[in-house]
Coordinates of N, CA and C in Angstrom, one line a residue:
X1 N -48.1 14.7 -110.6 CA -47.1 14.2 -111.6 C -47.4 12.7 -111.7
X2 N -47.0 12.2 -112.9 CA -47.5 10.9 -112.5 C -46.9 10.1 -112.7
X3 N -47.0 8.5 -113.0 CA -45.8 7.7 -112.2 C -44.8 7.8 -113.3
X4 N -45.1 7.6 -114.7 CA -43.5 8.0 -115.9 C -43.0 9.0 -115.7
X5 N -43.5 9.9 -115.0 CA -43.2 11.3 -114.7 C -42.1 10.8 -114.2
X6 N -42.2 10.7 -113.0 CA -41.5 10.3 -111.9 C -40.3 9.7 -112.3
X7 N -41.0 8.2 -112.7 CA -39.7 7.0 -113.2 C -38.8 7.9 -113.9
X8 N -39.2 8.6 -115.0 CA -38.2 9.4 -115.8 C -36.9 10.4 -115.2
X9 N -37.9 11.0 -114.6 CA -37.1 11.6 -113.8 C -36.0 11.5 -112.7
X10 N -36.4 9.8 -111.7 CA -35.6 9.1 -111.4 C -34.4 9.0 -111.7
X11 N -34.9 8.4 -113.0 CA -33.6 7.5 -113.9 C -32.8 8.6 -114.8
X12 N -33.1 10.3 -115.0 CA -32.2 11.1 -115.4 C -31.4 11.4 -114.2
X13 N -32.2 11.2 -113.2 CA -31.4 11.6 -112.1 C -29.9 10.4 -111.3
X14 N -30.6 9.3 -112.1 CA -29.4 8.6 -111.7 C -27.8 8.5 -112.6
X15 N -28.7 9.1 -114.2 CA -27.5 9.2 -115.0 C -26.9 10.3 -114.5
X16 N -27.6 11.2 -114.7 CA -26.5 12.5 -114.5 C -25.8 12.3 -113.2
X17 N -25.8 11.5 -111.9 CA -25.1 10.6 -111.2 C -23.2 10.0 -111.0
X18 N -24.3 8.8 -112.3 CA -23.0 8.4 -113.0 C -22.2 9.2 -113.6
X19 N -22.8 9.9 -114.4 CA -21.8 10.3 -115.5 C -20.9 11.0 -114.8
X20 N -21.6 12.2 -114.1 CA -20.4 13.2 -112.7 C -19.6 12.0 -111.9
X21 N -19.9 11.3 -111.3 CA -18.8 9.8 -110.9 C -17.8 9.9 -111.4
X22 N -18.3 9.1 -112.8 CA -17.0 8.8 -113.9 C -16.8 10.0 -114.5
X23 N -17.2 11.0 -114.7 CA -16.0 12.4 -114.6 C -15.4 12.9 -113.5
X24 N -15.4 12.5 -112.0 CA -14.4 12.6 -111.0 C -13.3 11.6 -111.3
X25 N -13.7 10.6 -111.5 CA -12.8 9.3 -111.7 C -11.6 9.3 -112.7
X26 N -12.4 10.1 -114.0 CA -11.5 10.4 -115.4 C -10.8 11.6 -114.9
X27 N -11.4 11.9 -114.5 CA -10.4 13.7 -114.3 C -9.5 13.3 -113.1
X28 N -9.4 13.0 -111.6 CA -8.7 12.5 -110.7 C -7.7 11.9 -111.4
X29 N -7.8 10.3 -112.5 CA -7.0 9.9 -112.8 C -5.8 10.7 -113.9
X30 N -6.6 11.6 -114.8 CA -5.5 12.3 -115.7 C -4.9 13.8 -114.8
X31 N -5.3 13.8 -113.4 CA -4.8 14.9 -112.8 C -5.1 16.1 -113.2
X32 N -6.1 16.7 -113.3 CA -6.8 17.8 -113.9 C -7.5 18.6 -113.5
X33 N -7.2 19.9 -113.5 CA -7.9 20.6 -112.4 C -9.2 21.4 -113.3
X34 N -10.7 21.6 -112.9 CA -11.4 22.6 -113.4 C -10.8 23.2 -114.6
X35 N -9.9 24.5 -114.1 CA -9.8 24.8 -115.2 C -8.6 24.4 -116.4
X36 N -7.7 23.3 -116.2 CA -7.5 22.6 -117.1 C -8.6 22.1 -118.1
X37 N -9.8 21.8 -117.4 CA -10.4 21.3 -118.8 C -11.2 22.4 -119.5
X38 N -11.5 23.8 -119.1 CA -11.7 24.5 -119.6 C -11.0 25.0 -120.7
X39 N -9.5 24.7 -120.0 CA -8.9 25.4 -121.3 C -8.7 24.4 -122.4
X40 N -8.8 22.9 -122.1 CA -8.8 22.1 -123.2 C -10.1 22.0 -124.0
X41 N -10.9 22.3 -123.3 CA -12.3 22.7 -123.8 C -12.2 23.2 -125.7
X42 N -11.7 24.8 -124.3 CA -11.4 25.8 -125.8 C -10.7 25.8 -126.7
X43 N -9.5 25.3 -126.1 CA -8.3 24.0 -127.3 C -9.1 23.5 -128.2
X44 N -10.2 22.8 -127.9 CA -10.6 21.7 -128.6 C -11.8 23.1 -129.6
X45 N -12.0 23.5 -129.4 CA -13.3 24.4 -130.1 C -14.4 24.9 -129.6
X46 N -14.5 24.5 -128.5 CA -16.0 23.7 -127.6 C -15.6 24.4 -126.0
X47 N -15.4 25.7 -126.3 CA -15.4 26.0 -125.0 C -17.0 26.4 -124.3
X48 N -16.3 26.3 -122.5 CA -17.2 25.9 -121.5 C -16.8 26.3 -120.5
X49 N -17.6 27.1 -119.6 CA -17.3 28.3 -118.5 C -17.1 27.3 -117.5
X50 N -16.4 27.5 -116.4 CA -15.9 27.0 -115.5 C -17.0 26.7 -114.5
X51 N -18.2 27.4 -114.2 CA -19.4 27.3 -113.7 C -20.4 25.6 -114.6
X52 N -20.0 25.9 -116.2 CA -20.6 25.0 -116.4 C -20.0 23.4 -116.0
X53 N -18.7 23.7 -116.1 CA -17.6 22.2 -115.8 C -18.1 22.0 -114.5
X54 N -18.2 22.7 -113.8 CA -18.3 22.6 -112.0 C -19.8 22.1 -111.9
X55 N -21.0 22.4 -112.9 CA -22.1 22.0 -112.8 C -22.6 20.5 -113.2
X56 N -21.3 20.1 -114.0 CA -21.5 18.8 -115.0 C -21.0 17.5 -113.1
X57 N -19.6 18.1 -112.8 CA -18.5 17.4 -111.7 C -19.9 16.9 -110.5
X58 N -20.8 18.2 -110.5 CA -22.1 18.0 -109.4 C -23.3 17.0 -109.9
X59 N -23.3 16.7 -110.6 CA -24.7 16.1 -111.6 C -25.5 16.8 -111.8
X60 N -25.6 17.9 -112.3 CA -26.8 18.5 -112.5 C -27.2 19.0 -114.0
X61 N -25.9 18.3 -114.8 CA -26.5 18.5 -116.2 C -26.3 17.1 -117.0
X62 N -27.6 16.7 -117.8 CA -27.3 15.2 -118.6 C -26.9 15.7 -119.6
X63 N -25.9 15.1 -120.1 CA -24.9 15.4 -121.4 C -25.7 15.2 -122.9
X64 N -25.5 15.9 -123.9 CA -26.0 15.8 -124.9 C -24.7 14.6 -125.3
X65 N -25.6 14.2 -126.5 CA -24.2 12.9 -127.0 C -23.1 13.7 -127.4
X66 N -22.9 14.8 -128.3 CA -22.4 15.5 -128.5 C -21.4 16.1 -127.5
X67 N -21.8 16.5 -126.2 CA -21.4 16.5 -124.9 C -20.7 15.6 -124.7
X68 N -20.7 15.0 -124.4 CA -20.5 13.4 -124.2 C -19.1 13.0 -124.5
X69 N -18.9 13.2 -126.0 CA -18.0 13.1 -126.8 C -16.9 14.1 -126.9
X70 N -17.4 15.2 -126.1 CA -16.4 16.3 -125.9 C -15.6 15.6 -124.4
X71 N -16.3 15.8 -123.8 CA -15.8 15.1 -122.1 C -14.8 14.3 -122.5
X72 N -14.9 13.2 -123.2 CA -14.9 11.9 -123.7 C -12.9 12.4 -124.3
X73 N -13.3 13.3 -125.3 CA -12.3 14.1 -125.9 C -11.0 14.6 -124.8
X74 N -11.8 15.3 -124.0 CA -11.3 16.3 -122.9 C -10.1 15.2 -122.0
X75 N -10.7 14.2 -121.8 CA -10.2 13.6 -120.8 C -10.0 12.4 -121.0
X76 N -10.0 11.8 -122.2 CA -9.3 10.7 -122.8 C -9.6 9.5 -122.7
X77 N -10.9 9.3 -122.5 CA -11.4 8.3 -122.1 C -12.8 8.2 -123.5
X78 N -13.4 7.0 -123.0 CA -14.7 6.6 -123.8 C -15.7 7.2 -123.6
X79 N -16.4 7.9 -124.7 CA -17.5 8.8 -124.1 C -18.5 7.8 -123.5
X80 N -18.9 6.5 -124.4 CA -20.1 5.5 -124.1 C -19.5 5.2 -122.7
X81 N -18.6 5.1 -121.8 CA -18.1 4.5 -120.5 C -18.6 5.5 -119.7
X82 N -18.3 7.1 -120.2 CA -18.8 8.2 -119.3 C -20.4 8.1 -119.0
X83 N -21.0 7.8 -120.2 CA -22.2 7.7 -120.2 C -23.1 6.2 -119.5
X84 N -22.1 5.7 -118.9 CA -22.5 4.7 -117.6 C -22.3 3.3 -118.5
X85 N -21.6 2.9 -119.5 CA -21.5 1.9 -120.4 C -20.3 1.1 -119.6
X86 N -19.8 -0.4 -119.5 CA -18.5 -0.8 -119.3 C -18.1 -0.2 -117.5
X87 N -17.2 -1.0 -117.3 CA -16.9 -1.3 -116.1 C -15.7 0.0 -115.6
X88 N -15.6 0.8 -114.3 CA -14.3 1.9 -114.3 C -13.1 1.5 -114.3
X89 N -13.0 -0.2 -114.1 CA -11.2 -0.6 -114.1 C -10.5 -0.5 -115.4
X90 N -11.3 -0.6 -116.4 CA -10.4 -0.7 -117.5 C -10.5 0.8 -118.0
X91 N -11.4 1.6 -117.9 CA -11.0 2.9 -118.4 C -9.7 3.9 -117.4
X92 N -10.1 3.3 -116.5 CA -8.6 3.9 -115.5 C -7.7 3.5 -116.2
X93 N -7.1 2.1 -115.8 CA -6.4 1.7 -116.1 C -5.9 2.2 -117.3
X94 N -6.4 1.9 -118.4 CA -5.9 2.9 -119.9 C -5.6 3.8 -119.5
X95 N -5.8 5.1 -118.9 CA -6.1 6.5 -118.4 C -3.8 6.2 -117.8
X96 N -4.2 5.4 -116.7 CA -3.1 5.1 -115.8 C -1.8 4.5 -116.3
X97 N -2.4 3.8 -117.6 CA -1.1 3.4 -118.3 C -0.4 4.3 -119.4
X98 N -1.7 4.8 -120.0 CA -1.0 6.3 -121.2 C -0.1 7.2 -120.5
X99 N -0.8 7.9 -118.9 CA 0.4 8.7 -118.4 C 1.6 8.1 -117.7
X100 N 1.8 6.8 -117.7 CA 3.0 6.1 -117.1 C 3.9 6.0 -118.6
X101 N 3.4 6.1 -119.6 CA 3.9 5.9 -121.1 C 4.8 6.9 -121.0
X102 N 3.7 8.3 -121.1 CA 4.3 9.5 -121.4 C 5.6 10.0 -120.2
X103 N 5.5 9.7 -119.0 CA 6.1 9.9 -117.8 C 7.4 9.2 -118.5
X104 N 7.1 7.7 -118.9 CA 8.8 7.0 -118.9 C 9.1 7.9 -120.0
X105 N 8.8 8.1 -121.1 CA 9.3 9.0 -122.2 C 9.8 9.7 -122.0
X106 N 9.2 10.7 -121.0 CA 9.7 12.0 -120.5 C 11.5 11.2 -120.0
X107 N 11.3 10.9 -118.8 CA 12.3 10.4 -118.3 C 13.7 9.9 -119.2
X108 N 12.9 8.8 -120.3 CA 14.5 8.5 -121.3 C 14.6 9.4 -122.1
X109 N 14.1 10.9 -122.1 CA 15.0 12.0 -123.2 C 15.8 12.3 -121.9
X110 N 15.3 12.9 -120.9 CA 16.1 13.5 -119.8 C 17.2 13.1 -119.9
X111 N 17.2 11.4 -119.2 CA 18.4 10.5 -119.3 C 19.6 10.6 -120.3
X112 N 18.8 10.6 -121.7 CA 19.3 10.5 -122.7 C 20.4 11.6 -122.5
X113 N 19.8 12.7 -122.4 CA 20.9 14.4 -122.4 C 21.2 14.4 -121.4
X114 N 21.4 13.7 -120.2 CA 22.8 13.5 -119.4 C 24.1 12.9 -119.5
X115 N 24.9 13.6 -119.0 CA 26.4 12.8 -118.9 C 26.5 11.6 -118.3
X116 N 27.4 10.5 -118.5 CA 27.4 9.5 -118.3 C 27.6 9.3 -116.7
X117 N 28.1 10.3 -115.8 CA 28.3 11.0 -114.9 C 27.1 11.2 -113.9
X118 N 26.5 11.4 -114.5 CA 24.9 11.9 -114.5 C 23.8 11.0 -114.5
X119 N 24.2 10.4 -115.4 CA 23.3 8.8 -115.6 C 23.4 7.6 -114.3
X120 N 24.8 7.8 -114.1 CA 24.7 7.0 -113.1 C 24.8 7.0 -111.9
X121 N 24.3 8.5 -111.2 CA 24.2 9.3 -110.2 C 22.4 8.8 -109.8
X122 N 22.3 9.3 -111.4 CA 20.5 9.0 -111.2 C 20.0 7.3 -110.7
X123 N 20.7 7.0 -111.1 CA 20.6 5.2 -111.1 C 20.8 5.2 -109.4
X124 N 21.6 5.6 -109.3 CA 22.0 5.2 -107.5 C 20.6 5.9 -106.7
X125 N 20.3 6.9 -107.1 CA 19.1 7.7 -106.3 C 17.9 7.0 -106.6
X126 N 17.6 6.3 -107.8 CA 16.4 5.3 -108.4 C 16.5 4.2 -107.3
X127 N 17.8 3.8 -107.1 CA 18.1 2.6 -106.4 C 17.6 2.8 -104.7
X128 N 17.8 4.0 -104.2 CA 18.0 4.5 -103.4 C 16.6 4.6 -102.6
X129 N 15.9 5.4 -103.8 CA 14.7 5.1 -103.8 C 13.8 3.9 -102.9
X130 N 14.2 2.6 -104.3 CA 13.5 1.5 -103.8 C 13.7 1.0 -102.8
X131 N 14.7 1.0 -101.8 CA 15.5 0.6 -100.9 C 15.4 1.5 -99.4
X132 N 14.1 0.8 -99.3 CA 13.5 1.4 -97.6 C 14.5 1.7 -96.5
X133 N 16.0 0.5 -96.9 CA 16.7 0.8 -95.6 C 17.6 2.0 -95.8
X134 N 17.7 2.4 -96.7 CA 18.7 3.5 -97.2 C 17.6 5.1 -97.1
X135 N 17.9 6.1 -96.2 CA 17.5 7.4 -96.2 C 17.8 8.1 -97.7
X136 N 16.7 8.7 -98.4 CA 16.9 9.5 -99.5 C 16.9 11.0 -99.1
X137 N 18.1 11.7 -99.2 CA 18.1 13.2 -98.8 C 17.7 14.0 -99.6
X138 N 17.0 14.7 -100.0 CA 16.4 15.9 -101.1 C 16.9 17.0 -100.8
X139 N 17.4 17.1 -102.4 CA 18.0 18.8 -102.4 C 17.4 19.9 -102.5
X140 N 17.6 21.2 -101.7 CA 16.7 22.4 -101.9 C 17.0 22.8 -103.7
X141 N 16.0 23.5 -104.1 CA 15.8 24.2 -105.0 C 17.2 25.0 -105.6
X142 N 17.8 25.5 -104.9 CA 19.4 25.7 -104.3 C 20.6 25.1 -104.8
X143 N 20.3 24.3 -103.8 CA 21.4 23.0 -103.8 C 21.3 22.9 -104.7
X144 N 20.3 21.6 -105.8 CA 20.0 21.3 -106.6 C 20.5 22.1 -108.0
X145 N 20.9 23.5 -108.0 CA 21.4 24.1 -109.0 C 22.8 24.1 -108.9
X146 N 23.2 24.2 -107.6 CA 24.6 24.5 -107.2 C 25.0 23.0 -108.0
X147 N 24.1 21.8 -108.0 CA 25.1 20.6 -108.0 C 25.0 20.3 -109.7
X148 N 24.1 21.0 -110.5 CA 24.0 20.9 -112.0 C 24.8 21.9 -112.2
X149 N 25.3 22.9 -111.6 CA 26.4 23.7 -112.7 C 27.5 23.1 -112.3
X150 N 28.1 22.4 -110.6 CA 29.5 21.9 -110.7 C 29.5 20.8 -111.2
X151 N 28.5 20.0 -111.6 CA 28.0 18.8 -113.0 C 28.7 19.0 -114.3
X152 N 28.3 20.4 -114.1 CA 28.6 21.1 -116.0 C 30.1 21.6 -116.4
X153 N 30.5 21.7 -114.8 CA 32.2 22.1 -115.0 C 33.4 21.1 -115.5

């Protein structure tokens, strides 16, 4: 073989590397399991067997750009960043801040369709929360229903 051989092969070997990296990194951060992205895969048009996702997470396939742009799609990030471009803090970060977005949203409709009763039950447990010296008790699955229907009465 000889030495471009080599060099080439090297240096595919260090992309397909990176790229598996920063798809542990992207996927870790949007919380995603294998086959979640399979099935967004197929959502998207562009499905891909669970063997192949598992093959890409290992490095053992270099992405077509096309590819690329799917991942990229899949998991909400920059395809050129997957493909070893730009630094991991800021594509986390974005990653970390879109699902803190979507989380508080979630939260102010919840809020929203509780009783004022309710609202400010939650506020004490928020509080409760932050406040190391105060023990937070959790309710069973159970409880927790028992105490939303005598809520409702």
């Amino acid at each position: 073989m000889s030495r471009k051989s080599k060099e080439r092969l090297q240096k595919e070997s260090l992309i397909k590397k990176e790229f598996a990296k920063r798809l542990k990194l992207a996927r870790t951060a949007r919380k995603l399991s294998n086959l979640d992205i399979v099935k967004i895969a197929e959502h998207l048009g562009n499905p891909m067997s669970s063997s192949t996702v598992s093959q890409y997470f290992c490095g053992r396939f270099l992405p077509t750009e096309k590819r690329a742009f799917l991942w990229g799609n899949i998991l909400n990030v920059n395809p050129y960043w997957l493909m070893g471009y730009g630094s991991d803090d800021k594509v986390i970060d974005k990653v970390t801040r879109d699902d803190e977005a979507r989380t508080l949203k979630e939260l102010e409709e919840l809020f929203l369709r509780m009783s004022l009763k309710q609202q400010r039950l939650l506020v004490q447990v928020a509080k409760a929360f932050l406040d190391s010296s105060v023990p937070v008790i959790f309710l069973s699955d159970t409880e927790l229903d028992e105490w939303i229907l005598y809520e409702r009465d």
